[in-house]
Coordinates of C-alpha atoms and ligand atoms in Angstrom, one line a residue:
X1 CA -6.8 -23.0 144.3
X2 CA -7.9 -21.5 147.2
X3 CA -11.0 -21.2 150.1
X4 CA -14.4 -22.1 148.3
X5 CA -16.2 -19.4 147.3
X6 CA -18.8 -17.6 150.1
X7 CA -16.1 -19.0 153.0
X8 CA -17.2 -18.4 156.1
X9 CA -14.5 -16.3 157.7
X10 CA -15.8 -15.8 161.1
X11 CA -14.6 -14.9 164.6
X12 CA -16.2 -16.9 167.8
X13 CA -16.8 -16.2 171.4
X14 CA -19.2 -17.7 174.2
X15 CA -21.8 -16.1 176.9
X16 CA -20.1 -16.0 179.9
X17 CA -16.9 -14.9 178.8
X18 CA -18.2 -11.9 177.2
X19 CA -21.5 -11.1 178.0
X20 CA -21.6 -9.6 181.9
X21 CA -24.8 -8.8 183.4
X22 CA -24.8 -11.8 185.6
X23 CA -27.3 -10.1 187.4
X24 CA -29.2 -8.9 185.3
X25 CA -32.9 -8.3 183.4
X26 CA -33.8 -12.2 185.4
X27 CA -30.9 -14.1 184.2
X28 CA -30.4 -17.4 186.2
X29 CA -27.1 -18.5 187.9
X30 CA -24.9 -21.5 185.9
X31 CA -22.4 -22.9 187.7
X32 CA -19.5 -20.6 186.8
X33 CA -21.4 -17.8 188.1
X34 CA -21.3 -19.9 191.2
X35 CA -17.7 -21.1 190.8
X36 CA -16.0 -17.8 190.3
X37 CA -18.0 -16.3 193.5
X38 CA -16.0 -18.3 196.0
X39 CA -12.3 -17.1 196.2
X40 CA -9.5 -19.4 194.9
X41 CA -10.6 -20.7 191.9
X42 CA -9.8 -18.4 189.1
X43 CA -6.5 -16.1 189.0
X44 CA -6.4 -13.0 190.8
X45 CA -10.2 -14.3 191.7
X46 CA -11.6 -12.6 188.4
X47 CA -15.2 -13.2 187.4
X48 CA -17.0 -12.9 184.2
X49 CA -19.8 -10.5 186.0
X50 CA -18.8 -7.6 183.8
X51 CA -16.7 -9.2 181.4
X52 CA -16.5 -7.3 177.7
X53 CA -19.8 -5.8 178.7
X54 CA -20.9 -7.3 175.6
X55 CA -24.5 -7.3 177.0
X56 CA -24.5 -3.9 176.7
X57 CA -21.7 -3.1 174.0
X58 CA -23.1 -5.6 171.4
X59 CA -24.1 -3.4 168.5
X60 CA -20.8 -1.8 169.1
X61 CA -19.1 -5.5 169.3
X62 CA -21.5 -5.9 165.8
X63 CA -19.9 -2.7 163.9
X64 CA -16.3 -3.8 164.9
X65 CA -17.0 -7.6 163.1
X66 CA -18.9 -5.7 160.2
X67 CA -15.6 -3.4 159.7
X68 CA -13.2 -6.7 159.9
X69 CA -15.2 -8.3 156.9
X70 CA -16.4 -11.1 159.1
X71 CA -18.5 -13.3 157.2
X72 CA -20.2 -15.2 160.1
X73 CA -20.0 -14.8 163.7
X74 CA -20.3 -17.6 166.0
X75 CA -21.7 -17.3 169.8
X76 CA -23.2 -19.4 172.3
X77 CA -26.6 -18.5 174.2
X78 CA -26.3 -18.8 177.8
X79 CA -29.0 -21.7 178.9
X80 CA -29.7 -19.7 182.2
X81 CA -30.1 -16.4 180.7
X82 CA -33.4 -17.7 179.1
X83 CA -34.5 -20.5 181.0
X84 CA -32.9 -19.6 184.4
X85 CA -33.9 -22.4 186.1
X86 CA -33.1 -24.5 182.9
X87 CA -36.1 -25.8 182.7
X88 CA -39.6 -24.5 182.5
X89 CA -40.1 -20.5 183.0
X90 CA -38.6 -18.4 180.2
X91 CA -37.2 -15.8 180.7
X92 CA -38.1 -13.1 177.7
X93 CA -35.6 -10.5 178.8
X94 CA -32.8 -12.9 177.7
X95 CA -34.6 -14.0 174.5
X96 CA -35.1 -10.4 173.6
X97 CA -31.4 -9.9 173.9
X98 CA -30.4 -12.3 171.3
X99 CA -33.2 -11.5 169.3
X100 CA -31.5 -8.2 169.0
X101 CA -28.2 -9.3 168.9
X102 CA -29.6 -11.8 165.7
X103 CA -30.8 -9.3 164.2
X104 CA -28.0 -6.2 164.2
X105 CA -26.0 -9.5 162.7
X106 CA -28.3 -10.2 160.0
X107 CA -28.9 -6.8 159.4
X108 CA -25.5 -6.0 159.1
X109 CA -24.7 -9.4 156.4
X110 CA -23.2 -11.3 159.3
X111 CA -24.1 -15.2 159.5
X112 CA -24.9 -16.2 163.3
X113 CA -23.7 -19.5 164.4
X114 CA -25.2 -20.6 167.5
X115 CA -23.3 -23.2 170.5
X116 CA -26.2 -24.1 172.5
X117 CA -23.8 -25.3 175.5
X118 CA -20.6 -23.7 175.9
X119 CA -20.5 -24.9 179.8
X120 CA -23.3 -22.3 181.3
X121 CA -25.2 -25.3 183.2
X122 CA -27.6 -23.8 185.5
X123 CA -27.1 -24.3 188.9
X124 CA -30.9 -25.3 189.5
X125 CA -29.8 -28.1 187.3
X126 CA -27.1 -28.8 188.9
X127 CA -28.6 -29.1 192.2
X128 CA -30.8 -31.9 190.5
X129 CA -27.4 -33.8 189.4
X130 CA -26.4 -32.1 186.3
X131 CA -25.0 -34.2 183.7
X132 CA -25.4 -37.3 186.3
X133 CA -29.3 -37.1 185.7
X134 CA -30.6 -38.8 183.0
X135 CA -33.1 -36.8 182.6
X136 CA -30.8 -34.0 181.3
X137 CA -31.5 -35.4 177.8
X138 CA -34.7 -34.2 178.2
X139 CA -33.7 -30.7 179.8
X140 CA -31.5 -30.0 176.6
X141 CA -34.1 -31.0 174.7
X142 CA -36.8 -28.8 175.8
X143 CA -33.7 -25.9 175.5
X144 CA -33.0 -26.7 171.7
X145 CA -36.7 -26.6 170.7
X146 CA -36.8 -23.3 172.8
X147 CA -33.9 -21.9 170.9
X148 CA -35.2 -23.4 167.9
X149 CA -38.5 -22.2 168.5
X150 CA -37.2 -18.5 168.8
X151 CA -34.4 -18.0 167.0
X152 CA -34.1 -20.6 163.6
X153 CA -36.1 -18.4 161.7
X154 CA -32.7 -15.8 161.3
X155 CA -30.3 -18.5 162.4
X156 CA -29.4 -21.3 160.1
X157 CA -26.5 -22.5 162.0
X158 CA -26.1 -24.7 165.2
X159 CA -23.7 -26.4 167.1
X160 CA -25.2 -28.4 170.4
X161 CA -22.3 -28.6 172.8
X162 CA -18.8 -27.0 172.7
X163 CA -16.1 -29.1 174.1
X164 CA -16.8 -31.6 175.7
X165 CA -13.6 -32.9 176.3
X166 CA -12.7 -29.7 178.7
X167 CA -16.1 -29.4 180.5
X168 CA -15.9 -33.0 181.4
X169 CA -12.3 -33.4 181.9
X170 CA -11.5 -30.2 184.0
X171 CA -14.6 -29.8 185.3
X172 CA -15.8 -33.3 186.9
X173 CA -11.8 -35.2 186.5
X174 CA -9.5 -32.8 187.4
X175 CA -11.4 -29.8 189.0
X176 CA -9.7 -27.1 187.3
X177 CA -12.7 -25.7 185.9
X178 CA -16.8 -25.2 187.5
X179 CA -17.9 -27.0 189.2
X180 CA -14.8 -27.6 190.2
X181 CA -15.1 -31.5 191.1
X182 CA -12.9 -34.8 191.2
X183 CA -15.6 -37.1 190.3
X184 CA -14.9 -41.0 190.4
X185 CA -13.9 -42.4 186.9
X186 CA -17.3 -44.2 186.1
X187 CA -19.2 -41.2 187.0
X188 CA -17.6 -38.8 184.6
X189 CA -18.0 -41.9 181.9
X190 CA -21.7 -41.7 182.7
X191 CA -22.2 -38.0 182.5
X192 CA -20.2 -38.1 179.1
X193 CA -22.7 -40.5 177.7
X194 CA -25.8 -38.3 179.2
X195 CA -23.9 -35.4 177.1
X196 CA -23.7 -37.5 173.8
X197 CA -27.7 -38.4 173.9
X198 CA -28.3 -34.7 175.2
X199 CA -26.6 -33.8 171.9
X200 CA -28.9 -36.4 170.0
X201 CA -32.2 -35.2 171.7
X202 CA -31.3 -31.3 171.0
X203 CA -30.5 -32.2 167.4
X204 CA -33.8 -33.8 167.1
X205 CA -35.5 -30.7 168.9
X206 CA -33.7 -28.2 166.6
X207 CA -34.2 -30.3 163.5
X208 CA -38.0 -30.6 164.3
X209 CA -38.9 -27.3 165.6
X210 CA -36.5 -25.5 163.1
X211 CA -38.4 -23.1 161.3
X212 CA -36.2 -23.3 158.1
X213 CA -34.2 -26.3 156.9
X214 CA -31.1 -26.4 159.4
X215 CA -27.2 -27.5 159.2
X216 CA -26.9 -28.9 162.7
X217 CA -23.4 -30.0 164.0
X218 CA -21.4 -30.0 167.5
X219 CA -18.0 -29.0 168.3
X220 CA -15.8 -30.9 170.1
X221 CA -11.5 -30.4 170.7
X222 CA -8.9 -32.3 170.6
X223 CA -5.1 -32.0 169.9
X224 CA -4.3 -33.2 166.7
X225 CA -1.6 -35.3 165.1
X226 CA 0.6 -34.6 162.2
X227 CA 3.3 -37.1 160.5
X228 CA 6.9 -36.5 161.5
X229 CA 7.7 -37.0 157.2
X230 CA 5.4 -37.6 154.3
X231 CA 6.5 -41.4 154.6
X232 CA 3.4 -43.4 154.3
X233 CA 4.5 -45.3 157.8
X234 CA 4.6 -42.0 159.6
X235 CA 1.0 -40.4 157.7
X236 CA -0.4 -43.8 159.0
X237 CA 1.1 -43.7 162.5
X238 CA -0.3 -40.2 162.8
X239 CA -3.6 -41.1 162.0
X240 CA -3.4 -43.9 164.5
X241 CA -2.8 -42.2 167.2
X242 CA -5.4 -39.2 166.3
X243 CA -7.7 -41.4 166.7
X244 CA -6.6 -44.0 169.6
X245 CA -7.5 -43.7 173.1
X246 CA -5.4 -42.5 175.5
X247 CA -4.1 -45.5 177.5
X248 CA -4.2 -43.4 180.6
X249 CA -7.4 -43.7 181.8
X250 CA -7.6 -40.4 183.7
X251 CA -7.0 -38.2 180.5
X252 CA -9.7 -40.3 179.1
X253 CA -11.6 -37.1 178.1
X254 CA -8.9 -35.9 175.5
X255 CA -9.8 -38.1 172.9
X256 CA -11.0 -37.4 169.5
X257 CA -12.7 -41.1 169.0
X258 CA -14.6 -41.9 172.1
X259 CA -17.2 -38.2 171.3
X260 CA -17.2 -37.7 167.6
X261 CA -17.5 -41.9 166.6
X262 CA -20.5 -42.2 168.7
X263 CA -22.0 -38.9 167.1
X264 CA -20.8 -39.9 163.3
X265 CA -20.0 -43.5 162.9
X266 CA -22.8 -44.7 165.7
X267 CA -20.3 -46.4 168.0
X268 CA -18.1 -46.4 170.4
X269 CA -14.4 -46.8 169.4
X270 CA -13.6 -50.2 170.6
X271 CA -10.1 -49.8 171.7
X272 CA -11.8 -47.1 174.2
X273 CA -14.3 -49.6 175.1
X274 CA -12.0 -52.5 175.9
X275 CA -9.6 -50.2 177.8
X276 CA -12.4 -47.8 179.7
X277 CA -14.4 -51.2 180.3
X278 CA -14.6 -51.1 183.8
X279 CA -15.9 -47.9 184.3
X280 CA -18.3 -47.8 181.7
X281 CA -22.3 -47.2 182.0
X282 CA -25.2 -49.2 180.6
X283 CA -25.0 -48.1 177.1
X284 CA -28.0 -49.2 174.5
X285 CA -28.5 -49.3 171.1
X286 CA -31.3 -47.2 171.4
X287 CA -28.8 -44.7 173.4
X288 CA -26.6 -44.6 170.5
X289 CA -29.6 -44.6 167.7
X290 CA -30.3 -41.2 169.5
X291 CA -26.0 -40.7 169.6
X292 CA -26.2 -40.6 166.1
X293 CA -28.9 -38.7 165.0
X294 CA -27.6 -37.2 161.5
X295 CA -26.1 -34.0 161.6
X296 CA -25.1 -32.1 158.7
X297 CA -21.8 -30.4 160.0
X298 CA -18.6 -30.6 161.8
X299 CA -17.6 -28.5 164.1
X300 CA -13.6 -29.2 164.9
X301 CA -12.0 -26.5 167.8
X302 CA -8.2 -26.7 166.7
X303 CA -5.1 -25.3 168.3
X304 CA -2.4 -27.8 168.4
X305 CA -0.8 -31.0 167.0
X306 CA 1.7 -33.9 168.4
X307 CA 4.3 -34.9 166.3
X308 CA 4.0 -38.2 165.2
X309 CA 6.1 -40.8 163.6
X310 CA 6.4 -45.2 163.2
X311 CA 7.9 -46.4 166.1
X312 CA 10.0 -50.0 165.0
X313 CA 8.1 -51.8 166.7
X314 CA 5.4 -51.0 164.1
X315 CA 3.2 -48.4 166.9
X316 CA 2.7 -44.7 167.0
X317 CA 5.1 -42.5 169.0
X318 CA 5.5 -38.8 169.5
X319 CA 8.5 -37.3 168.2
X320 CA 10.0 -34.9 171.1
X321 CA 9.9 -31.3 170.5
X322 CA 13.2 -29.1 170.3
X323 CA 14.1 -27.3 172.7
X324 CA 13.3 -23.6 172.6
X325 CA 10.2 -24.9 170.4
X326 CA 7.7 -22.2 169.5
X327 CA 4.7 -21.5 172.1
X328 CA 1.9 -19.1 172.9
X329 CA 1.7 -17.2 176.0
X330 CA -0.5 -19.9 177.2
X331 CA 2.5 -22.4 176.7
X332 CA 0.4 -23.9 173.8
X333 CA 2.7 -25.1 171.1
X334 CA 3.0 -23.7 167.7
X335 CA 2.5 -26.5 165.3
X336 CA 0.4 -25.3 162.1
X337 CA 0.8 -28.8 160.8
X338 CA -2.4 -30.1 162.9
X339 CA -4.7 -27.4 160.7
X340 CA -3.7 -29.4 157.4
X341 CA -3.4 -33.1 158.9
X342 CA -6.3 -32.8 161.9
X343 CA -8.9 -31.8 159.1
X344 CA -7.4 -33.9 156.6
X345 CA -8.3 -37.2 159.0
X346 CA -11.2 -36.1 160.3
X347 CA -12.5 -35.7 156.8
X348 CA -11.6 -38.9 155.9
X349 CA -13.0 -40.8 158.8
X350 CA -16.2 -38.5 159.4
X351 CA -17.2 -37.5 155.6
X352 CA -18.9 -34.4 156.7
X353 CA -18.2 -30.8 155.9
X354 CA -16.0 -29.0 158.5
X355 CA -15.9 -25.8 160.2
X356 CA -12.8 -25.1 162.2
X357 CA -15.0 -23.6 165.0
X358 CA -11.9 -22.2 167.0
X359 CA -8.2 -21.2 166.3
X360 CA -6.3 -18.7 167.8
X361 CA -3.6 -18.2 170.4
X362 CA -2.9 -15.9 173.4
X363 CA 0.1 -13.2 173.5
X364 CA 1.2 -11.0 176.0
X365 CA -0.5 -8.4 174.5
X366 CA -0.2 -4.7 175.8
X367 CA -0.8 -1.0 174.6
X368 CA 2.4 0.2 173.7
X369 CA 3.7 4.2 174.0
X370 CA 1.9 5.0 170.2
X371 CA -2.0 4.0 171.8
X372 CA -1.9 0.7 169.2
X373 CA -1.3 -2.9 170.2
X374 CA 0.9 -4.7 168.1
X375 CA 0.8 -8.6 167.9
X376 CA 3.4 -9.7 165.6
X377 CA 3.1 -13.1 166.8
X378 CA -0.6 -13.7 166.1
X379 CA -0.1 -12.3 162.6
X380 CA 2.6 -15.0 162.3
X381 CA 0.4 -17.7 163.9
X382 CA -2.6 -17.0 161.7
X383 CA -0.6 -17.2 158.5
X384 CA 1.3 -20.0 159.3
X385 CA -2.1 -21.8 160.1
X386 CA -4.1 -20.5 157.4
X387 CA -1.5 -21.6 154.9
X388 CA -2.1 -25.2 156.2
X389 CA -5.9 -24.8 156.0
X390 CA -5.6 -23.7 152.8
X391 CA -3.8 -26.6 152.0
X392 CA -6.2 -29.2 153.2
X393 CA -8.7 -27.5 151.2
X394 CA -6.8 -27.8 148.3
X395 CA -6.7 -30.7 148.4
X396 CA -10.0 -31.6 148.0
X397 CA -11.4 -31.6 152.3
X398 CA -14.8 -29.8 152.5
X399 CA -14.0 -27.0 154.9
X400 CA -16.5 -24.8 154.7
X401 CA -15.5 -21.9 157.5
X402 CA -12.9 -20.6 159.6
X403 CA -14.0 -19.1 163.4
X404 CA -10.8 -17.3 165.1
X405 CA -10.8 -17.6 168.2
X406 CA -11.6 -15.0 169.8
X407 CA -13.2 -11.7 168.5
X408 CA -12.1 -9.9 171.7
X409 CA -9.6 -10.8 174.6
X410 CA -12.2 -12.4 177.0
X411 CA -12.4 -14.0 180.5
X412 CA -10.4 -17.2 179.6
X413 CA -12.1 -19.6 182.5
X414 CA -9.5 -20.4 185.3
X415 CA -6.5 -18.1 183.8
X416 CA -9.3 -14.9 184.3
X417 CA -8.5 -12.4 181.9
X418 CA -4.6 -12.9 182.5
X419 CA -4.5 -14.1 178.7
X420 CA -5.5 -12.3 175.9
X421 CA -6.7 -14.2 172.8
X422 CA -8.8 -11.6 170.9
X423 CA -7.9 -9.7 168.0
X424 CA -9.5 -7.0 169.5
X425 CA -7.8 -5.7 172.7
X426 CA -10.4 -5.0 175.2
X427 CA -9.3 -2.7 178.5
X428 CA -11.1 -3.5 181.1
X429 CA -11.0 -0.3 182.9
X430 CA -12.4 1.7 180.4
X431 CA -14.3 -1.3 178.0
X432 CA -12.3 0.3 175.3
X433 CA -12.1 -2.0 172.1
X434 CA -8.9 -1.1 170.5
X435 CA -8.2 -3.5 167.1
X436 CA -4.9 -4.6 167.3
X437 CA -2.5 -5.0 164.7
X438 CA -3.7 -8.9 164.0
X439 CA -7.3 -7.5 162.9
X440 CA -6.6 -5.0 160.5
X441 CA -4.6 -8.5 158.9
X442 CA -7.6 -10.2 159.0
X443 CA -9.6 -7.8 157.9
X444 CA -7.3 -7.7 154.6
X445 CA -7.0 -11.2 154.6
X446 CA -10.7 -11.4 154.5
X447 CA -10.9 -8.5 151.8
X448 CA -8.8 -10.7 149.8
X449 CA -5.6 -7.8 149.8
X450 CA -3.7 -10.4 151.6
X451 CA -2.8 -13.8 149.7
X452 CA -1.6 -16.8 151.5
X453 CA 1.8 -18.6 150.3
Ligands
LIG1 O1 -11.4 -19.7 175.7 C1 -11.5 -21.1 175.3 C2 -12.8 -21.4 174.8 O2 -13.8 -21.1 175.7 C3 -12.9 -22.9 174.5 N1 -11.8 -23.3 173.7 C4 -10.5 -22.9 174.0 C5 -10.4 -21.4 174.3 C6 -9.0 -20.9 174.7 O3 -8.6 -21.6 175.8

């Protein structure tokens, strides 16, 4: 047994950390244009204002994924670059560049996925509150049928909103990320809720203004749990606690349950509402009609597990990690469990087909004395992974594509370009792609000249 056949082997990326031309051709700010422009924010005070110079680069960026084999390529459209004050005037310029970039995909066999949100919110909208407005429902929505108005006659593929747990947890609870902002509790409850019926309008939009039928899904992360042994206590335990909601309430945006239940199962979890109760906005059942407007796919962003096993006293605990335990140069660890388990019990819970949206890991990775980059570890990662994926599909969970994360080493948010998650090696002095060693495996694994174990 093995992937289903026409497996969508893909690599992902989003706008702002690849594109550049913040300036440019009447693109709008977002609020990481913003963010990076005042000092102390982001290591070494990078910005993403040239980026990979994708804008520019992308038919080259296009015969690089066409040479790897990639199947499908997923991207995000920057909200600002075509509606720069997000709402209202569009801005052709930007539509014509992914028109083009669309079609040197299509042309060249590549699927495009599209991410609608992958954390671009114009400023002009966030001057007017952001996610606080309700009335950013309607501001998506107008976005979607825009995007679905220009684009969903080539593009088939959509995921609304990336992440939610990090725009929302390190951008409005801890302040790591734009806007950079220590919001009270109940506000950042509120603005997740605006996000979940933002979702449901733009799926609505997409779904009605599609010009083809559509598969229509969203993306969210989360760190997954795996069973410390194959013991039916420990399976259960780690499905527990996949699924439970973090008792501490300010981590209360790392949660699987409290985004993808209301999206697929119409409802909040209600272990998340009896312990989040205080803080929690009006929420309707009309507000979670809209929640749960059917969507066809499931976007899951995957990069590491917990360990979990039974505790005695009959509740989930973590099992702690070795010392000297595997990481990435992120300090992520390695655990290639969480692709088997995390897609495993998602597919039970959620019945829909997956898509691993993102997977991948930073290394330190350099040009060494021969001009070539070598990145024995990522080859190791992706094989140790894939061999779990592989697994879950075996036996019997829908998973339907695979999106490494990234394409090309990008502007990685707060850490700047400091860490390098593409298979391509970009260097920025020169915009050089060079494929390190990781890619030519893909390529082959893609080709089918590489078999998993
Ligand atoms: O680079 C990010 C991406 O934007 C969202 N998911 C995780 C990646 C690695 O941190």
């Amino acid at each position: 047994m093995s992937f289903r056949e026409n497996f969508m082997w893909g690599a992902a990326t989003s706008a702002y950390q690849i594109e550049g031309a913040v300036h440019e051709d009447g693109k709008g700010l977002h609020i990481w244009d913003v963010y990076t422009s005042e000092p102390g924010h982001i290591f070494e005070n990078h910005t993403g204002e040239v980026a990979c110079d994708h804008y520019h680069r992308f038919r080259e960026d296009v015969k690089i994924m066409k040479e790897m084999g990639l199947k499908a390529y997923r991207f995000s459209i920057d909200w600002s670059r075509v509606l720069p004050e997000g709402t209202g005037k569009v801005n052709e310029k930007g539509i014509a560049f992914y028109n083009a970039l669309i079609d040197e995909l299509t042309a060249n066999g590549i699927e495009p996925f599209v991410t609608l949100y992958h954390w671009e919110l114009p400023y002009e909208l966030y001057k007017r509150g952001g996610w606080m407005n309700p009335q950013i429902v309607e501001w998506f929505g107008d976005y979607a049928r825009l995007v679905a108005e220009r684009f969903s006659d080539r593009v088939k593929n959509f995921f609304t909103i990336n992440e939610p747990q990090c725009f929302i947890g390190l951008g409005f609870v801890t302040g790591e990320h734009a806007p950079g902002l220590k919001c009270p509790l109940k506000d950042t409850f509120e603005m997740a809720h605006n996000v979940l019926k933002a979702h449901g309008r733009a799926v609505q939009r997409l779904r009605h203004y599609g010009k083809q039928p559509l598969n229509i899904g969203f993306a969210p992360t989360g760190s997954m749990c795996y069973p410390k042994s194959d013991s039916p206590e420990d399976i259960e335990a780690a499905r527990q606690a996949l699924f439970e909601a973090p008792g501490d309430v300010k981590g209360w945006s790392w949660n699987v349950s409290w985004w993808s239940d209301p999206v697929l199962l119409g409802h909040y979890p209600e272990d998340g509402l009896a312990l989040y109760e205080p803080y929690l906005p009006r929420i309707t059942e009309e507000d979670m009609r809209l929640i749960s407007e059917p969507i066809d796919i499931y976007g899951q962003n995957i990069y590491n597990g917990r360990c979990i096993r039974m505790g005695e006293d009959g509740r989930p605990e973590d099992v702690k990690r070795y010392e000297g335990f595997a990481k990435t140069a992120i300090g992520w660890p390695v655990t290639p469990e969480c692709l088997y388990w995390g897609p495993k019990f998602l597919y039970e819970r959620y019945k829909k087909p997956i898509y691993i949206t993102e997977n991948g890991l930073s290394c330190h990775d350099t040009i060494s004395l021969d001009g070539k980059v070598h990145d024995p570890n990522r080859i190791d990662f992706l094989a140790r992974y894939l061999t779990q994926l592989q697994k879950a599909a075996d036996a019997g969970v829908d998973i339907r594509g695979y999106f490494q994360w990234s394409l090309m080493d990008n502007f990685e948010w707060a850490k700047g370009y400091s860490d390098r998650f593409g298979l391509v090696y970009v260097d920025y002095r020169t915009q050089e792609r060079i494929w390190k060693d990781s890619a030519y495996w893909y390529r082959d694994l893609i080709a089918g000249k590489i078999s998993l174990s």
